[in-house]
Structure formats: C-alpha cells, structure tokens
Coordinates of C-alpha atoms in Angstrom, one line a residue:
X104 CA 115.4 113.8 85.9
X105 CA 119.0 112.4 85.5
X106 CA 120.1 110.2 88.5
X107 CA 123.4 109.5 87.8
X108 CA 126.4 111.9 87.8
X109 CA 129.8 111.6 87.0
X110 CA 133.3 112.9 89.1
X111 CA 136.0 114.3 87.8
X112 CA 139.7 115.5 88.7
X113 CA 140.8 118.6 87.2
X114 CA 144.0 118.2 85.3
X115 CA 147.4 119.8 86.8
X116 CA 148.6 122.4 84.4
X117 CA 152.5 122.5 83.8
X118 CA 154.7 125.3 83.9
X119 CA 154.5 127.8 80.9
X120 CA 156.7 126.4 77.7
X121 CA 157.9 122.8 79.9
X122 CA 156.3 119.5 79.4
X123 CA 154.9 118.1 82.5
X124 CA 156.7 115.0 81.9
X125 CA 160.3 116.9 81.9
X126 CA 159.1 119.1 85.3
X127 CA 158.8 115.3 86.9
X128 CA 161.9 114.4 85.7
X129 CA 164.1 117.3 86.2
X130 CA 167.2 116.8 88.7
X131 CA 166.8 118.9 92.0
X132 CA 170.0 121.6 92.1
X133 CA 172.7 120.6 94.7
X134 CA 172.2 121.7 97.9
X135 CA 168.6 122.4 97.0
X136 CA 166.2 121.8 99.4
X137 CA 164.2 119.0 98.1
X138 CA 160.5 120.2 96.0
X139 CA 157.5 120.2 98.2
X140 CA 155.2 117.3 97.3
X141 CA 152.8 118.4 94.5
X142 CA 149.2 119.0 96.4
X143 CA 146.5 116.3 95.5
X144 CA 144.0 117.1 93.1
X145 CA 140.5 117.8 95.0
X146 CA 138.2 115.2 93.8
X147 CA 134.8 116.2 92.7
X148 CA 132.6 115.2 95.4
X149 CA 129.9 112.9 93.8
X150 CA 126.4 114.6 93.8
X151 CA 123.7 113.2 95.4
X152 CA 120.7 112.0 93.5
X153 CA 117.7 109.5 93.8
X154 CA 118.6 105.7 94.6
X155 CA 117.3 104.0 91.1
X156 CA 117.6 100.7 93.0
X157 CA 114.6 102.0 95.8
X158 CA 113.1 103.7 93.4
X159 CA 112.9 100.1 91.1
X160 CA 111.4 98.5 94.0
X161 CA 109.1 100.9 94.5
X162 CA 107.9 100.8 91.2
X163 CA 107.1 96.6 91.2
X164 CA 105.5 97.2 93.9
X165 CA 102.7 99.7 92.6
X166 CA 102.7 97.3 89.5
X167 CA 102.3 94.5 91.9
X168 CA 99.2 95.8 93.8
X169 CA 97.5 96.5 90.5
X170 CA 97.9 93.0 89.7
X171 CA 96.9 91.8 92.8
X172 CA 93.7 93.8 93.4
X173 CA 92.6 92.9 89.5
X174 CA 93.2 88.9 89.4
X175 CA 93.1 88.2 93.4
X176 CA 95.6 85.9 93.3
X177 CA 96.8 84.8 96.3
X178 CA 100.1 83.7 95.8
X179 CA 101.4 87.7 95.3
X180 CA 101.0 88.5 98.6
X181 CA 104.3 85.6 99.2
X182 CA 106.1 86.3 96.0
X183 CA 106.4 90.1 96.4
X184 CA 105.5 91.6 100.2
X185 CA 104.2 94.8 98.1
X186 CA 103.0 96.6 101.2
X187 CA 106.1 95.6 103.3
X188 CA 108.7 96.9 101.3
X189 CA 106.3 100.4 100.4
X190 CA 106.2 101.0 104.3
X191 CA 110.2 99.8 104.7
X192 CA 111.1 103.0 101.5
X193 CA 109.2 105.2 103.2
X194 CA 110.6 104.6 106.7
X195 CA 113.8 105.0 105.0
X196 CA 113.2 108.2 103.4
X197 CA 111.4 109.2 106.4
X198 CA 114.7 109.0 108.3
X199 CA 116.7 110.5 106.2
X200 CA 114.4 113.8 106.3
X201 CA 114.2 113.9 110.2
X202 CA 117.6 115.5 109.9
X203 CA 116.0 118.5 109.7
X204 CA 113.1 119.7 112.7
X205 CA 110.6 117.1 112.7
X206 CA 107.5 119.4 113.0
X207 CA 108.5 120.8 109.8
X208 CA 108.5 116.9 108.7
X209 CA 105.6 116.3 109.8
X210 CA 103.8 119.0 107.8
X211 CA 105.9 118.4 104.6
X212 CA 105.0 114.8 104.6
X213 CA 101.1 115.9 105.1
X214 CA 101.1 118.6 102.5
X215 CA 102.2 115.8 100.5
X216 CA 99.7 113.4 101.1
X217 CA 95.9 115.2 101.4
X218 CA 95.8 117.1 98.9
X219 CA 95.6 114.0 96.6
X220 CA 93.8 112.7 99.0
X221 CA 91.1 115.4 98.7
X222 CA 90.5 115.2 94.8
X223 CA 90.0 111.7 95.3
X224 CA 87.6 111.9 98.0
X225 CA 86.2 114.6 96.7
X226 CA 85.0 112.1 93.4
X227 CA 84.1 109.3 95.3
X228 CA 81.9 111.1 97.9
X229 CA 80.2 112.6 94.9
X230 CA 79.8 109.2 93.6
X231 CA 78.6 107.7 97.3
X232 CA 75.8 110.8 97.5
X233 CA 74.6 110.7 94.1
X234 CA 74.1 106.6 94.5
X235 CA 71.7 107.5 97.7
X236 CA 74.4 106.8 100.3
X237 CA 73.1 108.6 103.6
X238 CA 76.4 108.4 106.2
X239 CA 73.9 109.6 109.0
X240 CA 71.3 105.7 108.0
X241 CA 74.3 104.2 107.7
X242 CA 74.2 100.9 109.7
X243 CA 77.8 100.4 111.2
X244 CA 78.7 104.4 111.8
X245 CA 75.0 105.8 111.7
X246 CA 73.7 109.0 113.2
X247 CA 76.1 111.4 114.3
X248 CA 78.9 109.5 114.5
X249 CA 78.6 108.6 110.8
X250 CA 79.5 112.0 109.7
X251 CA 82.3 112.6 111.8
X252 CA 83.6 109.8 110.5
X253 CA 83.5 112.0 106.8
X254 CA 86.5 113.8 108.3
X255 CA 88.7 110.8 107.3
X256 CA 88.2 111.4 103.7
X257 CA 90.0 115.0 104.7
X258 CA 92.7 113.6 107.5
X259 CA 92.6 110.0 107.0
X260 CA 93.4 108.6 111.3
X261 CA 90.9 106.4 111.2
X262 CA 88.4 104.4 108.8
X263 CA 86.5 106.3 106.7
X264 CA 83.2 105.3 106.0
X265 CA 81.1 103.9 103.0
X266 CA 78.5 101.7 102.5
X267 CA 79.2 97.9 101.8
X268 CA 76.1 98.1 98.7
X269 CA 75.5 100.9 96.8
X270 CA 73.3 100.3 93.7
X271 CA 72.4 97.0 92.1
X272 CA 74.3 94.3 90.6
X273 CA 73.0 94.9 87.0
X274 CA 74.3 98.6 87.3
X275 CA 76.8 100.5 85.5
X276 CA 79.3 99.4 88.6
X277 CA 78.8 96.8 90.6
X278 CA 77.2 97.3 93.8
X279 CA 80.5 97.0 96.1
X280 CA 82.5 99.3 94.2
X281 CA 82.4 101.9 97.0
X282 CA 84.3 99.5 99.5
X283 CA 86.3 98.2 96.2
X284 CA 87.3 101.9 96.0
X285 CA 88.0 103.1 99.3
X286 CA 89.6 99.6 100.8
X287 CA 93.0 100.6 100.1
X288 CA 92.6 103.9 102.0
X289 CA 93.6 101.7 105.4
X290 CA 97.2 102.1 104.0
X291 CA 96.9 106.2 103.9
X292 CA 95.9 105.4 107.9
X293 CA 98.7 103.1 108.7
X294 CA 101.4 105.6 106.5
X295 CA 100.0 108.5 108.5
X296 CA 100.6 106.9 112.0
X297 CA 104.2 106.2 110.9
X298 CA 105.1 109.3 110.0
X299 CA 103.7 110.9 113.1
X300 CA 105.2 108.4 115.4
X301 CA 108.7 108.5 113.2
X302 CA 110.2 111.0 115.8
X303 CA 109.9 109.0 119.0
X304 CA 110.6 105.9 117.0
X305 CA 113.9 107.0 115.4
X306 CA 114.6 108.4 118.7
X307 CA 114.7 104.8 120.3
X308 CA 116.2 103.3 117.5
X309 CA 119.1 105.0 117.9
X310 CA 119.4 104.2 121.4
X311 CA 117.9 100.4 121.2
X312 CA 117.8 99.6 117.3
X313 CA 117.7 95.4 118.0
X314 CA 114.6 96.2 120.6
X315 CA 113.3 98.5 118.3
X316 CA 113.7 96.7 115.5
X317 CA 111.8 93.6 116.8
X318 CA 109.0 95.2 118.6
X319 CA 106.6 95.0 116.2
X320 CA 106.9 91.3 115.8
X321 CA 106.5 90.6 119.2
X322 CA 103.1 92.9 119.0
X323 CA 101.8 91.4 115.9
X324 CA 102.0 87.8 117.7
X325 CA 100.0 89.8 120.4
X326 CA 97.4 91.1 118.8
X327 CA 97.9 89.6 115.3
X328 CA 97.1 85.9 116.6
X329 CA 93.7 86.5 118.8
X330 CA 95.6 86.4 122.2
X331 CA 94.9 89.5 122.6
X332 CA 91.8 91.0 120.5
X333 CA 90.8 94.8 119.9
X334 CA 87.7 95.2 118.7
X335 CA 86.9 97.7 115.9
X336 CA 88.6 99.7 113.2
X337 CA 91.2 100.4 116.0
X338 CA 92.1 97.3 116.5
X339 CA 92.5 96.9 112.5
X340 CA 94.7 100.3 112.8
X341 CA 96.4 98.6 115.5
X342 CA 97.1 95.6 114.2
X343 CA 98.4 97.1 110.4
X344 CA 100.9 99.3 112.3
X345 CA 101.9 96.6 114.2
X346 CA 102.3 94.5 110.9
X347 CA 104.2 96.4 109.1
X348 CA 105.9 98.5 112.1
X349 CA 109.1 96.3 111.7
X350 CA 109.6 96.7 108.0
X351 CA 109.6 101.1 108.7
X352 CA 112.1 100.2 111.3
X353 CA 114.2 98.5 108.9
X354 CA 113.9 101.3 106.4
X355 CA 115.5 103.1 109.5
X356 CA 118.1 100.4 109.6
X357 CA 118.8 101.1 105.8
X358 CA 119.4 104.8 106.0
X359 CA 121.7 104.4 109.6
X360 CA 123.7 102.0 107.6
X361 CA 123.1 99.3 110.3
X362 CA 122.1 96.6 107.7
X363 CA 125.3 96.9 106.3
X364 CA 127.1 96.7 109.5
X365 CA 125.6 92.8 109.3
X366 CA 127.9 90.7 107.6
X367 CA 125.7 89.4 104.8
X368 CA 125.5 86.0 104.8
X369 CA 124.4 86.2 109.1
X370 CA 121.7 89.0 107.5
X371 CA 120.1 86.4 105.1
X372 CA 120.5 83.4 107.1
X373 CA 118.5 84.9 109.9
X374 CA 116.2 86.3 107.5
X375 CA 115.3 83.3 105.9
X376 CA 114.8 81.6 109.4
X377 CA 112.4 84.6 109.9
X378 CA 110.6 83.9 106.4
X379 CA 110.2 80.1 107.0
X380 CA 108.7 81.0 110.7
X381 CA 105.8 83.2 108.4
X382 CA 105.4 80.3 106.7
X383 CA 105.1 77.8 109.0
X384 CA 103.0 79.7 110.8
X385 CA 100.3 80.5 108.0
X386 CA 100.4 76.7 106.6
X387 CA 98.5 76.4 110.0
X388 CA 96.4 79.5 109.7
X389 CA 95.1 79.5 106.4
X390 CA 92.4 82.1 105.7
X391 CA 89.5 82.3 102.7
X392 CA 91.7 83.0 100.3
X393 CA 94.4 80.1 101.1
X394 CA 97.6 81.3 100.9
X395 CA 96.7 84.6 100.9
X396 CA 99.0 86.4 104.0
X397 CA 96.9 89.9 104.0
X398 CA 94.5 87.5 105.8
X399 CA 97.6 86.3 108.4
X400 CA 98.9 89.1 110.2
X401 CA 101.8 87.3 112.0
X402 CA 102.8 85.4 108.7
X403 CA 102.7 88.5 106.8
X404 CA 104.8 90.6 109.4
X405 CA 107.7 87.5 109.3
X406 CA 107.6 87.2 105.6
X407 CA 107.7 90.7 104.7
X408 CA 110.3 91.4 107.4
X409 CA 112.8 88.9 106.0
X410 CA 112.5 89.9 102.6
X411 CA 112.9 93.3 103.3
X412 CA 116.0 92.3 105.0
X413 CA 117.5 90.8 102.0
X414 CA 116.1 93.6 99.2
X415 CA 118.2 95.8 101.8
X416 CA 120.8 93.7 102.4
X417 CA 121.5 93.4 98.8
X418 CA 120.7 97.6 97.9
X419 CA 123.7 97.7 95.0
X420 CA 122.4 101.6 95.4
X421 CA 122.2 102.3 91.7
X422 CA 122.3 106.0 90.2
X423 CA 121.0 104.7 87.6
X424 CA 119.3 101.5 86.2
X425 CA 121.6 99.2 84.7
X426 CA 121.8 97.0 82.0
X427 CA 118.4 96.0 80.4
X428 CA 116.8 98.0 83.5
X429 CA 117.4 101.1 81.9
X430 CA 114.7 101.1 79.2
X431 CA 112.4 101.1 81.7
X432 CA 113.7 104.4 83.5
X433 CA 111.1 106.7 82.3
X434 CA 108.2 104.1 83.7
X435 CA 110.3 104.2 87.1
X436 CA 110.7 107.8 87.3
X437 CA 106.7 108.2 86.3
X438 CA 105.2 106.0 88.6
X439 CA 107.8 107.2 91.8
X440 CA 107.3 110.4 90.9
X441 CA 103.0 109.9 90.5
X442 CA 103.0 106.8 93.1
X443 CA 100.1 108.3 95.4
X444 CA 98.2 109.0 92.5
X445 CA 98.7 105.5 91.3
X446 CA 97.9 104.1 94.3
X447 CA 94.2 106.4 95.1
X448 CA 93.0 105.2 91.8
X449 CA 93.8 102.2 90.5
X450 CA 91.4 100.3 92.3
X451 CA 88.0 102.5 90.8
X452 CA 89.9 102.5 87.4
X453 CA 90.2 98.0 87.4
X454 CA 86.1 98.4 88.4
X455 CA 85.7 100.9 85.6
X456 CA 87.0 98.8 82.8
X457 CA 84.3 96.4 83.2
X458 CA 81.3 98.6 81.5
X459 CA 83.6 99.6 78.9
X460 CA 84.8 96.0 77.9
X461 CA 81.3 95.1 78.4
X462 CA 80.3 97.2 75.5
X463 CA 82.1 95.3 73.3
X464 CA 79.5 92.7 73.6
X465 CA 77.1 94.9 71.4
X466 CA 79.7 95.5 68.6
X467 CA 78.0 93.7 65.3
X468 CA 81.2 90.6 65.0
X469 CA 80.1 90.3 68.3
X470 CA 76.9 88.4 68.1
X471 CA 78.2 84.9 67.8
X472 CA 78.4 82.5 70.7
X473 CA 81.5 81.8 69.6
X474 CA 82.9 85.3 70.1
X475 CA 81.3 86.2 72.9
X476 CA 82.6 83.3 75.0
X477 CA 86.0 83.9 73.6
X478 CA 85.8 87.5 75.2
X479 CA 84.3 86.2 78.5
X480 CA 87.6 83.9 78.4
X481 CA 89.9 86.6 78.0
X482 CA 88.0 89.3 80.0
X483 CA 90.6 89.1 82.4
X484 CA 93.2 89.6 80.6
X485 CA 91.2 92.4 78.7
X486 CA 91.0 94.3 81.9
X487 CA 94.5 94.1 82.4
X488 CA 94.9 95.9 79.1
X489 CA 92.8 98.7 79.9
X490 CA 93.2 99.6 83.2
X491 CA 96.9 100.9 82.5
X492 CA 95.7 103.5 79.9
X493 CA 93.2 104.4 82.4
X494 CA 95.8 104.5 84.7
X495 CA 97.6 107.2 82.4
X496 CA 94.1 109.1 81.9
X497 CA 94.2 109.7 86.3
X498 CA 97.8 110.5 86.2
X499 CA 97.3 113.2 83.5
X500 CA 94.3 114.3 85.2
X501 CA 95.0 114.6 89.1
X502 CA 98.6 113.6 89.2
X503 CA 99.6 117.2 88.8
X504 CA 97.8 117.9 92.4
X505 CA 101.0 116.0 94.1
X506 CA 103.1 118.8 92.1
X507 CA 101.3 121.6 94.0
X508 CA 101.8 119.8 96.5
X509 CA 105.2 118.9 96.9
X510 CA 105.5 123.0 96.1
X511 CA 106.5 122.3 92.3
X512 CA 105.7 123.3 89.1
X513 CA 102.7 121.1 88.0
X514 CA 103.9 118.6 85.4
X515 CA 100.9 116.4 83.5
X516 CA 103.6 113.3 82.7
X517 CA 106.7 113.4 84.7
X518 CA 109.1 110.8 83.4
X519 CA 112.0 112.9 83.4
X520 CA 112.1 113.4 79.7
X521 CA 112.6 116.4 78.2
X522 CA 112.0 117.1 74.6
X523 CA 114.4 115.4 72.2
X524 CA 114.8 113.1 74.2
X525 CA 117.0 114.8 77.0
X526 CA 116.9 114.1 81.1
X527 CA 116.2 116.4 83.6
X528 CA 119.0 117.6 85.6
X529 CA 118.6 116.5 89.4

C-alpha cells in the first residue's frame, strides 16, 4: 500500500503558434486596458494516506512486547513505554474517526476487534478443556459464576478466566501456559473501555483538554498508590484505564493539533519533569522484578506520559519511511496491518518454541555434554529465532480474520507488495 503521493501543478498552455515567453513579454496596445492577471494554477491537493511515522512506532512497539514477554527484562518497560504509546495511537486514531456518528464507531472498532478475538479463544478454550480445566471447580471464579465469566473470551469487559496450572511441569507445555497465554488479554479490556468511553471523553476534551488531559494522573496516584484500594479484577480494570487514560488523551491532543500548539522546548521540558517524577517515584517503589514499571502503576503512568509527549511532540508525520527506514516498510505495513493478530499470539507461540527446540536435544551431534550445554546457553536466543517464523505461521493462518473483519478482501501476507515488486495504491 503506497503511503506517499506526490502534487503537481498543471502547466499553463500558451496561445496557439506564440511562445509563452513572447505572450509575457509582449507590450500592451495604447490605450489598452491593462491584461487581467493570469489565474493561479489550482494546486493538486495532497492525498491523504497513512502516517509512516505512527505506523513506525507502532511497529517497535509490537516488536518490543515480543521481546519483553520472551527475555523478561525489566529494563524495556523504561526504555520503550510499549503499552503507553499503543494506547496513545489508538486514542489518536480513535479521534480522528469520531468525526463521523459515534455509535457507528463504536461498532466498527468492535467488528474489528472480536472476531480475532474469537479464533483465538476459540483455540485456547479447546486447549483449557482438553487439559481437564473445569471453569465451574475453578477456585477463584467457581460455580456459576465461573462460566459467566467464559463470556469474556467473546466480549472481553472484564477478566476472563483460566486456571493458574494446567498439566504438569514435565509436559509438552509448561503447566502455566494458560495464564502465559491469556495474560495479555487485560489489554483487549482496557482498549475496549477506551473506545467506549472515547465519546464522552473527547467531548470534555474539547471543552477542558488540560483537566482532561491530567485526569488520569491524578487517579492513578489515587488508586495506583494504595490510598485508595479496589479489590478484584475491577480494581485491576480500574487501575489500567487509569494508567494509561492520559496517554489516549494525548493521542487526542495529537489529532486536535494541541501538541503542536506547545512550543516545543516548554513540551519537552515539562515532559521530562514528568518522566523524572515516574522515576523518582519507582526508585522508592520497586517491585519483584526491580525496575520493572508494569509492577508501578504511578511510575508507569508518568513515564509513559512524558515520552509520549515527546514521540508526539517530535511526529515529523512521514508518508513514507525515510532514509535507511525504508527497507523496512513492508515489515511496517505487515505488522500494522496484522497488529491484533500479533499481539493474540505471540505469547502461546514464545511457550511453543520450547518443545520444538527441546527436540533438538535428541538429534545424534547432540549427545555430547559439550553440545548440549552450548544449546542450554543459547536457548534463549534460540527462542528468539523461532518465535518470529511462528509468528509468520499465525499471521498466515488467522491474520486474514482481521480482513473479514475490517470488511476487506482477505489477504494471507499484507505488506503492501504487489507482484514484481509494486505498492499498493492507497
């Protein structure tokens, strides 16, 4: 799909059988009125197309949650915000669609989001029942309750549930893949909140943006910090919108144009106030995991807010990726274009690469000590290498269900390639 598009003026033709130069020059008559001012040539009005600079970010983010969810390491979660800045291109493109009747939104954005939702649950619940996973025995959500709570996997506003151990250690999987697996559905929950509440919240924007804007700050230090404590999945619900409330705002900001309205440096220099607070504050409030600020709700809200600031701040708005950036387009375009997909799978797909690597153990230049601790030295990194062709197996295999989705033609890899080489035109 091509992103970038190029204006034009159309050329002025000259009387029949006289240069254009001489008309210019030609002396009026005496007495002649004076010639009419020549009317400006319309200029092509440039066509809109996809921002390549959102769509960029978009795409490090994706890459950057597969990294973190494989190696765990902390120290992602301050270097890239991933969630932050997913939640503040949504809010944006969220805005930018509310031009139009927001029921009709609404629904779009819905029919966008459960059908892929549905294959995936769909495999995993298959998965949960054929391990011996009984919803109705199950010891946080038993009884009845526990299979109302199945209706998440179809509309996902609220947790859904699955057992913390399924199977045994020594199985194919280990025995937590089911919460390993369905763990990152809390941000299908928190995406679905926004985009219901995005009417009323764009509606106050408009009329208060700054107390807008900082609203969800001032709640995350409510109920982020333990002053005030909601029990339950709701108050996780709570707490994520809350979280991340202030970077959908800012995607708001984005598309209003109000981050530009900021003269830059006041932008980053409050910004980086903002990121210093987060932290401050989590040097104080370190969790498990250390520096890990998915553990420290009012750290991560601070830090991702500032740095969304500043990826805004800075949006150069690209139609297409520059420079060095542009060899990676057809990755881009792929994973914004297959970025729920992505997102469902990845974390089943890093579990499944262990019993394949594993069989690599039984291969006959295996056998040595020597090479079998050189692959449980680089099993890591092994994982790393397999979980992106897996990656490619799930978008070729249920990526086409955000096609029917979105109402398109099903496509099995859309990179915006045609063949030879060619773009898609937008």
């Amino acid at each position: 799909m091509t992103h970038g598009y190029t204006t034009g003026t159309p050329e002025s033709t000259p009387s029949y059988g006289v240069p254009q130069q001489q008309q210019q020059q030609r002396p009026a008559r005496p007495g002649a009125p004076p010639p009419a001012p020549a009317p400006a040539a319309p200029v092509a009005a440039k066509k809109p197309g996809r921002d390549r600079y959102l769509d960029l970010l978009r795409s490090i983010a994706l890459v950057r949650v597969v990294v973190y969810h494989l190696f765990g390491w902390a120290w992602l979660s301050v270097l890239f915000p991933s969630m932050g800045v997913m939640f503040a291109l949504a809010g944006s493109l969220m805005a930018r669609s509310l031009s139009r009747p927001a029921a009709s939104v609404i629904r779009g954005r819905l029919r966008r989001l459960l059908p892929p939702l549905w294959a995936f649950s769909a495999v995993v619940l298959v998965m949960m029942f054929a391990g011996g996973y009984n919803p109705v025995k199950d010891p946080d959500t038993g009884g009845t309750w526990g299979i109302v709570d199945l209706f998440n996997y179809i509309v996902p506003i609220g947790a859904p549930p699955y057992p913390w151990h399924l199977g045994s250690k020594s199985g194919l999987l280990e025995d937590s893949w089911a919460v390993q697996a369905c763990g990152p559905l809390w941000y299908l929950r928190a995406y679905l909140w926004f985009v219901v509440a995005s009417p009323l919240l764009l509606w106050a924007f408009r009329r208060v943006p700054w107390a807008t804007l900082l609203a969800p700050l001032g709640l995350t230090a409510i109920v982020g910090t333990g002053l005030v404590s909601i029990p339950g999945e709701t108050g996780n619900a709570i707490t994520d919108f809350t979280v991340y409330g202030g970077c959908w705002v800012l995607g708001f900001a984005h598309h209003e144009g109000m981050l530009q309205r900021i003269p830059r440096y006041v932008a980053v220099s409050c910004a980086t106030l903002v990121m210093a607070f987060g932290l401050w504050w989590a040097s104080g409030h370190l969790g498990p995991d250390g520096w890990d600020l998915n553990d420290i709700p009012l750290a991560q809200a601070t830090w991702s807010f500032g740095f969304v600031v500043i990826l805004l701040q800075y949006s150069p708005s690209w139609q297409e990726l520059p420079g060095r950036l542009a060899k990676w387009d057809r990755l881009v375009t792929l994973a914004n274009n297959r970025a729920v997909t992505i997102y469902l799978w990845h974390n089943l797909l890093i579990m499944a690469t262990v019993p394949i690597i594993d069989q690599a153990y039984n291969l006959p230049f295996m056998q040595s000590e020597r090479a079998s601790a050189t692959l449980d030295s680089t099993y890591m990194l092994w994982m790393f290498v397999l979980v992106w062709p897996l990656i490619g197996l799930a978008i070729i295999s249920f990526g086409w269900i955000e096609d029917i989705a979105a109402k398109r033609s099903p496509r099995l890899w859309p990179n915006g390639a045609k063949r030879g080489g060619n773009r898609h035109k937008a």
